């Protein structure tokens, strides 16, 4: 990914640090630690903090496709990991505050699956899919793709980190879902490739990270949440719950998204990504709920609260993201950081 | 991958055996899960054919077949059962 623009002291220092060699960056690293602690202590709301969310996003990106100009030896640098953990701890605490799990269900696969369907069926918050289907303008469709692109151009990757941490039934189920996400051996059928084609159909740049500078903090937070869950083994229950919630809230919204793009005259090349998800996720949600999440809890009942937390956290943060986007659109504005960048 | 016989520890070995369009690994028995209030989930090596005996378009190995009647992608489930409040138990 190309280097994004900094949004404050922490992200500026992170970007400057990883652009240097490990040997030459020692002074910067010491300062980065102190600046990060101060920023984390002083932020009014880390979920909407552009500087901290971008810094965390860049630190996670070292584990994915990397950042142009950043040496590979930064990935496991202990000082940089300490900075990441400082932001992560505050981020996780804030998300836990946002979520109320209520009474826990039983620990059988069926009970876990039923609870996940109940949780994901609770229709609170604004509906972006209904709006996209009926009313979104062409510019709003493009904005919508900008928000989605952060995840969808690497769709499934954060959850793949969980595979070696699972065993037996839950592992087989996760792999079954991921194989489908990755096109069952056909690169052109990878969901990320289908999404890239949708972007190209709308005349957009499908390079990963191309629109990162206009992507607001809350959209980065939605992505950082998956990386937090995926990259920490202790949160393996949460990444499983998160994936289950994503699968369970996908079929119907994607049908509506597809309709919104058809309404503007876009053809199959643009809508196939969404159409594919209607059918795929009707399968995935059953496998995810019963075999992956339910199977994991049957194997290790202590993970039940984490599974439900992961699901609820994903829904809660994405509800905040949707609210941010819909509020901007309802007031006639843009949900992005600087709308000029979209004019190209 | 071929669907023939039992693969060795490194997976299916040879090119012999019938060609399959979907990665199906070793031949495996078919299982049908009746998902409560939802579709029938079908796994394993099976063919899905229409009334004329022709194979139906299929892009994945495991499929969910609608049993609520509300899907617009029949015979596949499209999640509509959740909107119609379909109950599989009387
Ligand atoms: S069973 Fe899912 S739509 Fe009919």
PDB file of C-alpha atoms in Angstrom, chain A residues 117 152 155 177 180-181 191 243-254 273-289, chain B residues 39 41 60 64 73 77-79 81-82:
ATOM      1  CA  UNK A 117     -29.167 -15.161  14.440  1.00  0.00           C
ATOM      2  CA  UNK A 152     -13.400  -5.687   0.471  1.00  0.00           C
ATOM      3  CA  UNK A 155     -11.926  -9.498   1.848  1.00  0.00           C
ATOM      4  CA  UNK A 177     -16.107 -20.425   4.053  1.00  0.00           C
ATOM      5  CA  UNK A 180     -15.394 -19.731  -1.218  1.00  0.00           C
ATOM      6  CA  UNK A 181     -14.272 -16.175  -0.370  1.00  0.00           C
ATOM      7  CA  UNK A 191     -14.549 -11.821  -3.745  1.00  0.00           C
ATOM      8  CA  UNK A 243     -17.196 -13.440  10.826  1.00  0.00           C
ATOM      9  CA  UNK A 244     -20.452 -15.158  11.776  1.00  0.00           C
ATOM     10  CA  UNK A 245     -22.119 -11.762  12.251  1.00  0.00           C
ATOM     11  CA  UNK A 246     -20.809 -10.536   8.891  1.00  0.00           C
ATOM     12  CA  UNK A 247     -22.116 -13.619   7.114  1.00  0.00           C
ATOM     13  CA  UNK A 248     -25.491 -13.363   8.845  1.00  0.00           C
ATOM     14  CA  UNK A 249     -26.011  -9.727   7.850  1.00  0.00           C
ATOM     15  CA  UNK A 250     -25.001 -10.018   4.235  1.00  0.00           C
ATOM     16  CA  UNK A 251     -27.489 -11.789   1.958  1.00  0.00           C
ATOM     17  CA  UNK A 252     -30.379  -9.349   2.045  1.00  0.00           C
ATOM     18  CA  UNK A 253     -28.336  -6.105   2.174  1.00  0.00           C
ATOM     19  CA  UNK A 254     -26.306  -7.270  -0.815  1.00  0.00           C
ATOM     20  CA  UNK A 273     -20.010  -8.853  -6.498  1.00  0.00           C
ATOM     21  CA  UNK A 274     -23.257  -8.180  -4.637  1.00  0.00           C
ATOM     22  CA  UNK A 275     -25.289 -10.884  -6.384  1.00  0.00           C
ATOM     23  CA  UNK A 276     -22.620 -13.464  -5.565  1.00  0.00           C
ATOM     24  CA  UNK A 277     -22.902 -12.585  -1.878  1.00  0.00           C
ATOM     25  CA  UNK A 278     -26.649 -13.111  -1.763  1.00  0.00           C
ATOM     26  CA  UNK A 279     -26.261 -16.813  -2.551  1.00  0.00           C
ATOM     27  CA  UNK A 280     -22.844 -17.377  -0.990  1.00  0.00           C
ATOM     28  CA  UNK A 281     -23.681 -15.861   2.357  1.00  0.00           C
ATOM     29  CA  UNK A 282     -26.983 -17.711   2.653  1.00  0.00           C
ATOM     30  CA  UNK A 283     -24.733 -20.791   2.730  1.00  0.00           C
ATOM     31  CA  UNK A 284     -21.975 -19.235   4.804  1.00  0.00           C
ATOM     32  CA  UNK A 285     -24.255 -17.976   7.560  1.00  0.00           C
ATOM     33  CA  UNK A 286     -25.427 -21.523   8.288  1.00  0.00           C
ATOM     34  CA  UNK A 287     -21.891 -22.930   8.311  1.00  0.00           C
ATOM     35  CA  UNK A 288     -20.605 -19.971  10.327  1.00  0.00           C
ATOM     36  CA  UNK A 289     -23.292 -20.093  12.987  1.00  0.00           C
TER      37      UNK A 289
ATOM     38  CA  UNK B  39     -32.586 -23.983   4.399  1.00  0.00           C
ATOM     39  CA  UNK B  41     -27.548 -27.406   3.769  1.00  0.00           C
ATOM     40  CA  UNK B  60     -19.966 -23.818  -4.876  1.00  0.00           C
ATOM     41  CA  UNK B  64     -28.228 -24.247   0.799  1.00  0.00           C
ATOM     42  CA  UNK B  73     -32.812 -17.661  -6.286  1.00  0.00           C
ATOM     43  CA  UNK B  77     -31.676 -20.083  -0.324  1.00  0.00           C
ATOM     44  CA  UNK B  78     -31.143 -16.313  -0.424  1.00  0.00           C
ATOM     45  CA  UNK B  79     -31.789 -15.592   3.243  1.00  0.00           C
ATOM     46  CA  UNK B  81     -36.595 -17.067   5.289  1.00  0.00           C
ATOM     47  CA  UNK B  82     -35.426 -14.613   7.940  1.00  0.00           C
TER      48      UNK B  82
END
